[in-house]
Amino acid sequence: MTVEPFRAITISRLAHQLKAEGRSIIHMEFGQPSTGAPAAAIARAHEVLDADAMGYWESPDLRARITRLYDDRYGVTVDPDRILLTCGASPALVLALSTRFRPGDRIALARPGYVAYRNTLRALHLEPVEIACGPETRFQLTATQLQALDPAPAGVIIASPANPTGTVIPDAELAAIAEVCRARDIAIVSDEIYHGLSYVGPTPSMLQFAPDAMVINSFSKYWSMAGWRLGWLLVPEGLIDAARAYIGNMFLTPPSLSQHAGRVAMDAVDELEAHIDTYRRNRQLMLDALPALGLQKIAPPDGAFYIWADIGHLTDDSVAFCEDLLRDTGVATAPGVDFDPVDGHRFIRFSFAVSTPEIETALARLIPWFANRAHGTMPE
């Protein structure tokens, strides 16, 4: 078993070191909103701190509110008992994989894909079956690719919108994937952490096509509560008891304070949608600037807040490239090898989840740097 490091963390450590030395740093290496939790959620947290000693607890009100989200957003009726509250999406992933699969099972996933999918599978003694996905499939795996796997894997991890690409799987393709999985007895784990962050219209849930899918979500992205460590796993009815046994032994419950705040955050629609407006502006600024950066090959950023860019004309070492970029400009980015161990040496990922002024400042630094790099000279 080999679990590779998350190299974006190394870039981030360097960024914080440079900041401590007095450098101006813009953090575009992590996929986390620069905004905080909604104001009403923070106010509720203050109220709870003053009145409640708190303890191990799973909020029935929050679970009921999440079921209403599925009804309102997707038209899907979900029993609250199927919702297990977790300390973010990462424990939800561990919980899903531990509950549904056994050591040695083969799990399909797209490459490029979120670094923790591959490494968590390995840590749990499961075998990642990475499917190379390029621009011809919008960097997403397809029903045809799943059908072609021989033997069929025990499971598949789906992410739409995806990290690191931001691409969305069309409704018809999700339906086709669900049909292949039904026919071949492939269990589906759907990571829907970026739902609500779409620039191309509503994003369907895999539950609309595969009611027995295990679905992961979190308050870290749309609800802008990454530091509160709150998420959930939606499990099929037949796996509720098994999942609860795992969660009770491995994770107990998420923080009570976060559950109180998260329940209120779910109703802060106007404030949350204003964040989407910011991301939309930032996305457009990035797309407008890409020609000046010389970046012609990118994944379509349909959702989330990422630009996945091919830098193969400039380097074959994305880690060194990101380190040079950070030291020279103060802009931190994520090296592509985190997300694609085969071809990621020629890709980087930008996160545009920062403020619009930070995007403008970053682009003012990046444009001359990329121009100099393309001409084989270093910026002054």
mmCIF file of C-alpha atoms in Angstrom:
data_model
loop_
_atom_site.group_PDB
_atom_site.id
_atom_site.type_symbol
_atom_site.label_atom_id
_atom_site.label_comp_id
_atom_site.label_asym_id
_atom_site.label_seq_id
_atom_site.Cartn_x
_atom_site.Cartn_y
_atom_site.Cartn_z
ATOM 1 C CA MET A 1 0.000 0.000 0.000
ATOM 2 C CA THR A 2 1.414 3.370 -1.046
ATOM 3 C CA VAL A 3 -0.320 6.642 -0.181
ATOM 4 C CA GLU A 4 1.176 9.554 -2.052
ATOM 5 C CA PRO A 5 1.472 13.013 -0.455
ATOM 6 C CA PHE A 6 -0.908 15.838 -1.317
ATOM 7 C CA ARG A 7 1.601 18.103 -3.033
ATOM 8 C CA ALA A 8 -0.656 21.164 -2.945
ATOM 9 C CA ILE A 9 -0.144 21.089 0.829
ATOM 10 C CA THR A 10 3.606 21.391 0.246
ATOM 11 C CA ILE A 11 2.973 24.396 -2.000
ATOM 12 C CA SER A 12 0.720 25.879 0.659
ATOM 13 C CA ARG A 13 3.363 25.439 3.359
ATOM 14 C CA LEU A 14 5.840 27.311 1.164
ATOM 15 C CA ALA A 15 3.237 30.011 0.555
ATOM 16 C CA HIS A 16 2.713 30.503 4.291
ATOM 17 C CA GLN A 17 6.462 30.562 4.851
ATOM 18 C CA LEU A 18 6.868 33.295 2.243
ATOM 19 C CA LYS A 19 3.960 35.210 3.771
ATOM 20 C CA ALA A 20 5.657 35.057 7.186
ATOM 21 C CA GLU A 21 8.717 36.597 5.518
ATOM 22 C CA GLY A 22 6.603 39.556 4.424
ATOM 23 C CA ARG A 23 5.662 38.475 0.901
ATOM 24 C CA SER A 24 2.223 39.202 -0.595
ATOM 25 C CA ILE A 25 0.635 35.800 -1.253
ATOM 26 C CA ILE A 26 -2.544 34.923 -3.143
ATOM 27 C CA HIS A 27 -3.819 31.447 -2.299
ATOM 28 C CA MET A 28 -5.157 29.746 -5.416
ATOM 29 C CA GLU A 29 -3.821 26.309 -4.478
ATOM 30 C CA PHE A 30 -6.751 25.018 -2.416
ATOM 31 C CA GLY A 31 -10.400 24.609 -3.328
ATOM 32 C CA GLN A 32 -11.873 26.517 -0.444
ATOM 33 C CA PRO A 33 -13.994 29.683 -0.445
ATOM 34 C CA SER A 34 -12.284 32.846 0.761
ATOM 35 C CA THR A 35 -15.602 33.900 2.294
ATOM 36 C CA GLY A 36 -16.703 32.778 5.729
ATOM 37 C CA ALA A 37 -19.878 31.119 6.928
ATOM 38 C CA PRO A 38 -23.127 33.038 6.377
ATOM 39 C CA ALA A 39 -23.701 35.807 8.911
ATOM 40 C CA ALA A 40 -26.818 34.162 10.350
ATOM 41 C CA ALA A 41 -24.905 30.927 10.909
ATOM 42 C CA ILE A 42 -22.167 32.742 12.811
ATOM 43 C CA ALA A 43 -24.771 34.552 14.919
ATOM 44 C CA ARG A 44 -26.411 31.223 15.730
ATOM 45 C CA ALA A 45 -23.043 29.790 16.766
ATOM 46 C CA HIS A 46 -22.562 32.651 19.237
ATOM 47 C CA GLU A 47 -25.987 31.966 20.718
ATOM 48 C CA VAL A 48 -25.227 28.268 21.141
ATOM 49 C CA LEU A 49 -21.829 28.909 22.721
ATOM 50 C CA ASP A 50 -23.478 31.035 25.374
ATOM 51 C CA ALA A 51 -26.310 28.633 26.138
ATOM 52 C CA ASP A 52 -25.310 25.033 25.402
ATOM 53 C CA ALA A 53 -22.491 22.934 26.872
ATOM 54 C CA MET A 54 -22.876 20.643 23.835
ATOM 55 C CA GLY A 55 -21.660 17.079 23.442
ATOM 56 C CA TYR A 56 -21.957 14.117 21.084
ATOM 57 C CA TRP A 57 -25.058 14.812 19.058
ATOM 58 C CA GLU A 58 -26.608 14.301 15.640
ATOM 59 C CA SER A 59 -29.129 17.021 14.844
ATOM 60 C CA PRO A 60 -32.491 15.620 13.689
ATOM 61 C CA ASP A 61 -33.437 19.132 12.549
ATOM 62 C CA LEU A 62 -30.386 19.352 10.300
ATOM 63 C CA ARG A 63 -31.047 15.921 8.805
ATOM 64 C CA ALA A 64 -34.651 16.926 8.123
ATOM 65 C CA ARG A 65 -33.455 20.128 6.449
ATOM 66 C CA ILE A 66 -31.066 18.150 4.249
ATOM 67 C CA THR A 67 -33.917 15.886 3.136
ATOM 68 C CA ARG A 68 -35.836 19.023 2.134
ATOM 69 C CA LEU A 69 -32.806 20.105 0.085
ATOM 70 C CA TYR A 70 -33.061 16.908 -1.965
ATOM 71 C CA ASP A 71 -36.753 17.474 -2.507
ATOM 72 C CA ASP A 72 -36.363 21.157 -3.440
ATOM 73 C CA ARG A 73 -33.223 20.851 -5.559
ATOM 74 C CA TYR A 74 -33.702 17.472 -7.249
ATOM 75 C CA GLY A 75 -37.299 16.388 -6.688
ATOM 76 C CA VAL A 76 -36.054 13.315 -4.789
ATOM 77 C CA THR A 77 -37.689 12.069 -1.582
ATOM 78 C CA VAL A 78 -35.157 10.868 0.983
ATOM 79 C CA ASP A 79 -35.782 9.278 4.384
ATOM 80 C CA PRO A 80 -33.852 11.279 7.033
ATOM 81 C CA ASP A 81 -32.583 7.981 8.490
ATOM 82 C CA ARG A 82 -30.476 7.540 5.333
ATOM 83 C CA ILE A 83 -28.495 10.708 6.116
ATOM 84 C CA LEU A 84 -25.429 10.303 8.311
ATOM 85 C CA LEU A 85 -23.794 13.541 9.450
ATOM 86 C CA THR A 86 -19.984 13.564 9.228
ATOM 87 C CA CYS A 87 -16.980 15.780 9.937
ATOM 88 C CA GLY A 88 -16.855 16.920 6.314
ATOM 89 C CA ALA A 89 -16.687 15.023 3.028
ATOM 90 C CA SER A 90 -13.400 13.227 3.755
ATOM 91 C CA PRO A 91 -14.817 11.055 6.575
ATOM 92 C CA ALA A 92 -17.927 10.570 4.443
ATOM 93 C CA LEU A 93 -15.710 9.099 1.707
ATOM 94 C CA VAL A 94 -13.974 6.784 4.179
ATOM 95 C CA LEU A 95 -17.348 5.789 5.590
ATOM 96 C CA ALA A 96 -18.834 5.074 2.150
ATOM 97 C CA LEU A 97 -15.897 2.965 1.009
ATOM 98 C CA SER A 98 -15.606 1.076 4.314
ATOM 99 C CA THR A 99 -19.323 0.304 4.427
ATOM 100 C CA ARG A 100 -19.847 -0.750 0.816
ATOM 101 C CA PHE A 101 -16.610 -2.498 -0.166
ATOM 102 C CA ARG A 102 -14.111 -5.024 1.142
ATOM 103 C CA PRO A 103 -10.289 -5.131 0.875
ATOM 104 C CA GLY A 104 -9.198 -6.093 -2.611
ATOM 105 C CA ASP A 105 -12.269 -4.702 -4.370
ATOM 106 C CA ARG A 106 -11.568 -2.762 -7.551
ATOM 107 C CA ILE A 107 -13.026 0.755 -7.737
ATOM 108 C CA ALA A 108 -13.128 2.744 -10.989
ATOM 109 C CA LEU A 109 -12.552 6.496 -11.093
ATOM 110 C CA ALA A 110 -11.640 9.178 -13.584
ATOM 111 C CA ARG A 111 -8.078 10.370 -14.092
ATOM 112 C CA PRO A 112 -7.640 13.303 -13.488
ATOM 113 C CA GLY A 113 -9.567 13.223 -10.246
ATOM 114 C CA TYR A 114 -9.406 14.373 -6.665
ATOM 115 C CA VAL A 115 -6.166 13.149 -5.107
ATOM 116 C CA ALA A 116 -7.861 11.726 -1.986
ATOM 117 C CA TYR A 117 -9.990 9.289 -3.994
ATOM 118 C CA ARG A 118 -6.965 7.320 -5.143
ATOM 119 C CA ASN A 119 -5.082 7.574 -1.862
ATOM 120 C CA THR A 120 -8.062 6.787 0.368
ATOM 121 C CA LEU A 121 -8.815 3.714 -1.731
ATOM 122 C CA ARG A 122 -5.238 2.530 -1.255
ATOM 123 C CA ALA A 123 -5.265 3.282 2.460
ATOM 124 C CA LEU A 124 -8.368 1.086 2.789
ATOM 125 C CA HIS A 125 -6.686 -1.702 0.766
ATOM 126 C CA LEU A 126 -8.972 -1.176 -2.210
ATOM 127 C CA GLU A 127 -7.618 -1.105 -5.763
ATOM 128 C CA PRO A 128 -8.080 2.101 -7.765
ATOM 129 C CA VAL A 129 -8.856 1.489 -11.439
ATOM 130 C CA GLU A 130 -8.105 4.858 -12.981
ATOM 131 C CA ILE A 131 -9.669 5.593 -16.350
ATOM 132 C CA ALA A 132 -7.745 8.105 -18.449
ATOM 133 C CA CYS A 133 -10.142 10.916 -19.355
ATOM 134 C CA GLY A 134 -9.157 13.730 -21.687
ATOM 135 C CA PRO A 135 -10.818 16.548 -23.601
ATOM 136 C CA GLU A 136 -12.677 14.095 -25.844
ATOM 137 C CA THR A 137 -14.816 13.102 -22.808
ATOM 138 C CA ARG A 138 -14.579 16.477 -21.074
ATOM 139 C CA PHE A 139 -12.189 14.872 -18.568
ATOM 140 C CA GLN A 140 -15.049 12.730 -17.201
ATOM 141 C CA LEU A 141 -15.508 8.973 -17.343
ATOM 142 C CA THR A 142 -18.342 7.694 -19.513
ATOM 143 C CA ALA A 143 -20.778 4.802 -19.574
ATOM 144 C CA THR A 144 -18.905 3.396 -22.579
ATOM 145 C CA GLN A 145 -15.638 3.324 -20.635
ATOM 146 C CA LEU A 146 -17.316 1.636 -17.661
ATOM 147 C CA GLN A 147 -18.926 -0.924 -19.958
ATOM 148 C CA ALA A 148 -15.523 -1.744 -21.456
ATOM 149 C CA LEU A 149 -13.844 -2.595 -18.136
ATOM 150 C CA ASP A 150 -13.222 -6.330 -17.884
ATOM 151 C CA PRO A 151 -13.828 -7.594 -15.311
ATOM 152 C CA ALA A 152 -16.412 -5.147 -14.003
ATOM 153 C CA PRO A 153 -15.204 -3.210 -10.966
ATOM 154 C CA ALA A 154 -17.020 -3.526 -7.653
ATOM 155 C CA GLY A 155 -17.676 0.189 -7.609
ATOM 156 C CA VAL A 156 -17.168 3.554 -9.249
ATOM 157 C CA ILE A 157 -16.616 7.054 -7.870
ATOM 158 C CA ILE A 158 -18.442 9.788 -9.788
ATOM 159 C CA ALA A 159 -17.848 13.520 -9.287
ATOM 160 C CA SER A 160 -19.890 16.167 -11.108
ATOM 161 C CA PRO A 161 -18.891 18.993 -10.980
ATOM 162 C CA ALA A 162 -15.436 17.493 -10.734
ATOM 163 C CA ASN A 163 -12.198 18.401 -9.025
ATOM 164 C CA PRO A 164 -9.773 19.433 -10.564
ATOM 165 C CA THR A 165 -11.563 20.200 -13.829
ATOM 166 C CA GLY A 166 -14.919 21.707 -12.877
ATOM 167 C CA THR A 167 -16.580 19.692 -15.642
ATOM 168 C CA VAL A 168 -20.181 18.494 -15.326
ATOM 169 C CA ILE A 169 -21.506 15.157 -16.585
ATOM 170 C CA PRO A 170 -24.625 15.730 -18.742
ATOM 171 C CA ASP A 171 -27.925 14.269 -17.554
ATOM 172 C CA ALA A 172 -28.079 11.704 -20.349
ATOM 173 C CA GLU A 173 -24.578 10.455 -19.571
ATOM 174 C CA LEU A 174 -25.356 10.152 -15.853
ATOM 175 C CA ALA A 175 -28.416 8.097 -16.773
ATOM 176 C CA ALA A 176 -26.296 5.891 -19.039
ATOM 177 C CA ILE A 177 -23.679 5.408 -16.304
ATOM 178 C CA ALA A 178 -26.419 4.424 -13.855
ATOM 179 C CA GLU A 179 -27.788 1.883 -16.361
ATOM 180 C CA VAL A 180 -24.369 0.291 -16.911
ATOM 181 C CA CYS A 181 -23.847 0.089 -13.160
ATOM 182 C CA ARG A 182 -27.230 -1.590 -12.669
ATOM 183 C CA ALA A 183 -26.536 -4.110 -15.412
ATOM 184 C CA ARG A 184 -23.014 -4.917 -14.198
ATOM 185 C CA ASP A 185 -23.673 -4.697 -10.417
ATOM 186 C CA ILE A 186 -21.292 -1.766 -9.949
ATOM 187 C CA ALA A 187 -21.938 0.215 -6.755
ATOM 188 C CA ILE A 188 -21.927 4.004 -7.192
ATOM 189 C CA VAL A 189 -20.326 6.529 -4.848
ATOM 190 C CA SER A 190 -21.281 10.021 -6.023
ATOM 191 C CA ASP A 191 -19.302 12.983 -4.671
ATOM 192 C CA GLU A 192 -21.653 15.970 -4.970
ATOM 193 C CA ILE A 193 -19.661 18.383 -2.839
ATOM 194 C CA TYR A 194 -19.664 21.064 -5.582
ATOM 195 C CA HIS A 195 -23.397 20.983 -6.169
ATOM 196 C CA GLY A 196 -24.844 24.473 -6.140
ATOM 197 C CA LEU A 197 -21.679 25.788 -7.817
ATOM 198 C CA SER A 198 -22.637 25.598 -11.489
ATOM 199 C CA TYR A 199 -22.358 28.101 -14.341
ATOM 200 C CA VAL A 200 -24.231 25.986 -16.915
ATOM 201 C CA GLY A 201 -27.533 25.345 -15.160
ATOM 202 C CA PRO A 202 -28.743 22.933 -12.478
ATOM 203 C CA THR A 203 -26.608 19.885 -11.728
ATOM 204 C CA PRO A 204 -28.573 16.647 -11.256
ATOM 205 C CA SER A 205 -27.921 14.272 -8.390
ATOM 206 C CA MET A 206 -26.988 10.686 -9.147
ATOM 207 C CA LEU A 207 -29.947 9.771 -6.904
ATOM 208 C CA GLN A 208 -32.238 10.813 -9.749
ATOM 209 C CA PHE A 209 -30.816 7.958 -11.843
ATOM 210 C CA ALA A 210 -29.563 5.488 -9.223
ATOM 211 C CA PRO A 211 -31.622 5.603 -6.003
ATOM 212 C CA ASP A 212 -29.222 3.147 -4.323
ATOM 213 C CA ALA A 213 -26.142 5.330 -4.886
ATOM 214 C CA MET A 214 -24.092 6.458 -1.893
ATOM 215 C CA VAL A 215 -23.941 10.260 -2.038
ATOM 216 C CA ILE A 216 -21.359 12.498 -0.369
ATOM 217 C CA ASN A 217 -21.824 16.194 0.288
ATOM 218 C CA SER A 218 -20.358 18.850 2.545
ATOM 219 C CA PHE A 219 -20.854 22.351 3.882
ATOM 220 C CA SER A 220 -17.293 23.278 2.816
ATOM 221 C CA LYS A 221 -17.970 24.582 -0.693
ATOM 222 C CA TYR A 222 -21.430 26.015 -1.468
ATOM 223 C CA TRP A 223 -22.132 26.892 2.169
ATOM 224 C CA SER A 224 -18.623 28.356 2.613
ATOM 225 C CA MET A 225 -17.958 26.485 5.868
ATOM 226 C CA ALA A 226 -14.752 24.536 5.190
ATOM 227 C CA GLY A 227 -13.313 25.105 8.661
ATOM 228 C CA TRP A 228 -16.477 23.954 10.411
ATOM 229 C CA ARG A 229 -15.925 20.339 9.278
ATOM 230 C CA LEU A 230 -19.477 19.327 8.534
ATOM 231 C CA GLY A 231 -20.834 17.078 5.806
ATOM 232 C CA TRP A 232 -22.998 14.048 5.236
ATOM 233 C CA LEU A 233 -23.257 10.656 3.591
ATOM 234 C CA LEU A 234 -26.534 9.438 2.142
ATOM 235 C CA VAL A 235 -26.672 5.638 2.178
ATOM 236 C CA PRO A 236 -29.132 3.048 0.788
ATOM 237 C CA GLU A 237 -31.632 1.718 3.314
ATOM 238 C CA GLY A 238 -29.997 -1.707 3.390
ATOM 239 C CA LEU A 239 -26.671 -0.246 4.525
ATOM 240 C CA ILE A 240 -27.873 2.147 7.242
ATOM 241 C CA ASP A 241 -27.057 -0.158 10.161
ATOM 242 C CA ALA A 242 -23.638 -1.084 8.789
ATOM 243 C CA ALA A 243 -22.759 2.541 8.111
ATOM 244 C CA ARG A 244 -23.891 3.600 11.581
ATOM 245 C CA ALA A 245 -21.706 0.888 13.118
ATOM 246 C CA TYR A 246 -18.687 2.257 11.280
ATOM 247 C CA ILE A 247 -19.411 5.897 12.038
ATOM 248 C CA GLY A 248 -20.038 5.201 15.716
ATOM 249 C CA ASN A 249 -16.667 3.532 16.119
ATOM 250 C CA MET A 250 -14.513 5.676 13.833
ATOM 251 C CA PHE A 251 -15.963 9.187 13.942
ATOM 252 C CA LEU A 252 -18.761 9.535 16.529
ATOM 253 C CA THR A 253 -20.507 12.780 15.511
ATOM 254 C CA PRO A 254 -19.514 16.047 13.856
ATOM 255 C CA PRO A 255 -19.132 19.107 16.121
ATOM 256 C CA SER A 256 -22.422 20.121 17.704
ATOM 257 C CA LEU A 257 -21.630 23.787 17.125
ATOM 258 C CA SER A 258 -21.173 23.180 13.406
ATOM 259 C CA GLN A 259 -24.501 21.370 13.179
ATOM 260 C CA HIS A 260 -26.352 24.289 14.771
ATOM 261 C CA ALA A 261 -24.634 26.752 12.419
ATOM 262 C CA GLY A 262 -25.051 24.520 9.372
ATOM 263 C CA ARG A 263 -28.780 24.257 9.875
ATOM 264 C CA VAL A 264 -29.090 28.044 9.772
ATOM 265 C CA ALA A 265 -26.639 28.358 6.864
ATOM 266 C CA MET A 266 -28.915 26.250 4.660
ATOM 267 C CA ASP A 267 -31.490 29.049 4.658
ATOM 268 C CA ALA A 268 -29.022 31.883 3.895
ATOM 269 C CA VAL A 269 -29.787 31.621 0.186
ATOM 270 C CA ASP A 270 -29.289 35.266 -0.814
ATOM 271 C CA GLU A 271 -25.853 35.502 0.792
ATOM 272 C CA LEU A 272 -24.755 32.176 -0.662
ATOM 273 C CA GLU A 273 -25.934 33.026 -4.157
ATOM 274 C CA ALA A 274 -23.947 36.274 -3.929
ATOM 275 C CA HIS A 275 -20.846 34.109 -3.524
ATOM 276 C CA ILE A 276 -21.741 32.364 -6.787
ATOM 277 C CA ASP A 277 -21.910 35.766 -8.474
ATOM 278 C CA THR A 278 -18.352 36.428 -7.258
ATOM 279 C CA TYR A 279 -17.115 33.086 -8.543
ATOM 280 C CA ARG A 280 -18.833 33.729 -11.855
ATOM 281 C CA ARG A 281 -17.005 37.075 -12.204
ATOM 282 C CA ASN A 282 -13.723 35.468 -11.221
ATOM 283 C CA ARG A 283 -14.248 32.637 -13.692
ATOM 284 C CA GLN A 284 -14.852 35.108 -16.511
ATOM 285 C CA LEU A 285 -11.766 37.138 -15.582
ATOM 286 C CA MET A 286 -9.694 33.955 -15.717
ATOM 287 C CA LEU A 287 -11.178 32.818 -19.019
ATOM 288 C CA ASP A 288 -10.584 36.257 -20.543
ATOM 289 C CA ALA A 289 -6.953 36.219 -19.374
ATOM 290 C CA LEU A 290 -6.031 32.694 -20.462
ATOM 291 C CA PRO A 291 -4.924 33.744 -23.980
ATOM 292 C CA ALA A 292 -2.556 36.308 -22.460
ATOM 293 C CA LEU A 293 -1.144 33.533 -20.272
ATOM 294 C CA GLY A 294 -0.638 31.362 -23.334
ATOM 295 C CA LEU A 295 -2.939 28.686 -21.916
ATOM 296 C CA GLN A 296 -4.998 27.424 -24.837
ATOM 297 C CA LYS A 297 -5.933 23.976 -23.520
ATOM 298 C CA ILE A 298 -8.190 23.944 -20.480
ATOM 299 C CA ALA A 299 -11.026 21.811 -19.180
ATOM 300 C CA PRO A 300 -14.415 23.527 -19.494
ATOM 301 C CA PRO A 301 -15.025 25.013 -16.004
ATOM 302 C CA ASP A 302 -18.745 24.229 -15.904
ATOM 303 C CA GLY A 303 -18.895 24.286 -12.120
ATOM 304 C CA ALA A 304 -16.884 24.318 -8.884
ATOM 305 C CA PHE A 305 -14.176 27.020 -8.967
ATOM 306 C CA TYR A 306 -11.249 25.573 -10.883
ATOM 307 C CA ILE A 307 -9.262 26.044 -14.065
ATOM 308 C CA TRP A 308 -7.430 22.865 -15.152
ATOM 309 C CA ALA A 309 -4.786 24.048 -17.591
ATOM 310 C CA ASP A 310 -2.287 22.255 -19.818
ATOM 311 C CA ILE A 311 1.202 23.744 -19.353
ATOM 312 C CA GLY A 312 3.001 21.033 -21.338
ATOM 313 C CA HIS A 313 4.454 23.653 -23.687
ATOM 314 C CA LEU A 314 6.228 25.218 -20.702
ATOM 315 C CA THR A 315 7.286 22.330 -18.463
ATOM 316 C CA ASP A 316 7.226 18.602 -17.794
ATOM 317 C CA ASP A 317 7.451 19.110 -14.007
ATOM 318 C CA SER A 318 4.317 20.712 -12.592
ATOM 319 C CA VAL A 319 5.603 20.621 -9.002
ATOM 320 C CA ALA A 320 8.753 22.601 -9.809
ATOM 321 C CA PHE A 321 6.697 24.876 -12.050
ATOM 322 C CA CYS A 322 4.270 25.719 -9.224
ATOM 323 C CA GLU A 323 7.163 26.327 -6.827
ATOM 324 C CA ASP A 324 8.842 28.687 -9.299
ATOM 325 C CA LEU A 325 5.558 30.453 -9.955
ATOM 326 C CA LEU A 326 4.945 30.940 -6.239
ATOM 327 C CA ARG A 327 8.452 32.205 -5.460
ATOM 328 C CA ASP A 328 8.452 34.614 -8.402
ATOM 329 C CA THR A 329 4.893 35.973 -8.216
ATOM 330 C CA GLY A 330 3.442 35.124 -4.821
ATOM 331 C CA VAL A 331 0.584 33.217 -6.502
ATOM 332 C CA ALA A 332 0.099 29.696 -5.121
ATOM 333 C CA THR A 333 -1.371 27.038 -7.448
ATOM 334 C CA ALA A 334 -1.808 23.250 -7.328
ATOM 335 C CA PRO A 335 0.478 20.934 -9.342
ATOM 336 C CA GLY A 336 -1.356 18.581 -11.666
ATOM 337 C CA VAL A 337 0.402 15.424 -10.472
ATOM 338 C CA ASP A 338 -1.805 15.485 -7.386
ATOM 339 C CA PHE A 339 -4.795 14.769 -9.588
ATOM 340 C CA ASP A 340 -3.207 12.755 -12.372
ATOM 341 C CA PRO A 341 -0.039 10.744 -11.563
ATOM 342 C CA VAL A 342 0.468 9.859 -15.235
ATOM 343 C CA ASP A 343 -0.127 13.040 -17.243
ATOM 344 C CA GLY A 344 -0.414 15.613 -14.466
ATOM 345 C CA HIS A 345 3.229 16.653 -14.781
ATOM 346 C CA ARG A 346 2.058 18.968 -17.569
ATOM 347 C CA PHE A 347 -1.022 20.443 -15.851
ATOM 348 C CA ILE A 348 -1.755 22.884 -13.058
ATOM 349 C CA ARG A 349 -4.966 23.791 -11.278
ATOM 350 C CA PHE A 350 -6.018 27.336 -10.425
ATOM 351 C CA SER A 351 -8.720 27.892 -7.815
ATOM 352 C CA PHE A 352 -10.710 31.083 -8.389
ATOM 353 C CA ALA A 353 -12.545 30.877 -5.035
ATOM 354 C CA VAL A 354 -10.706 33.979 -3.780
ATOM 355 C CA SER A 355 -11.958 37.555 -3.901
ATOM 356 C CA THR A 356 -12.267 39.379 -7.224
ATOM 357 C CA PRO A 357 -9.544 41.933 -6.287
ATOM 358 C CA GLU A 358 -7.219 39.019 -5.556
ATOM 359 C CA ILE A 359 -7.975 37.518 -8.972
ATOM 360 C CA GLU A 360 -7.193 40.870 -10.611
ATOM 361 C CA THR A 361 -3.918 41.172 -8.695
ATOM 362 C CA ALA A 362 -2.976 37.578 -9.451
ATOM 363 C CA LEU A 363 -3.548 38.057 -13.181
ATOM 364 C CA ALA A 364 -1.461 41.235 -13.183
ATOM 365 C CA ARG A 365 1.400 39.143 -11.800
ATOM 366 C CA LEU A 366 0.797 36.020 -13.878
ATOM 367 C CA ILE A 367 0.540 37.552 -17.354
ATOM 368 C CA PRO A 368 4.129 38.884 -17.544
ATOM 369 C CA TRP A 369 5.506 35.828 -15.744
ATOM 370 C CA PHE A 370 3.948 33.394 -18.220
ATOM 371 C CA ALA A 371 5.097 35.567 -21.125
ATOM 372 C CA ASN A 372 8.658 35.478 -19.867
ATOM 373 C CA ARG A 373 8.479 31.762 -19.241
ATOM 374 C CA ALA A 374 7.270 31.164 -22.788
ATOM 375 C CA HIS A 375 10.230 33.125 -24.140
ATOM 376 C CA GLY A 376 12.710 31.312 -21.905
ATOM 377 C CA THR A 377 13.470 34.306 -19.719
ATOM 378 C CA MET A 378 12.814 34.883 -16.048
ATOM 379 C CA PRO A 379 10.821 37.919 -14.841
ATOM 380 C CA GLU A 380 12.708 40.715 -13.162
#
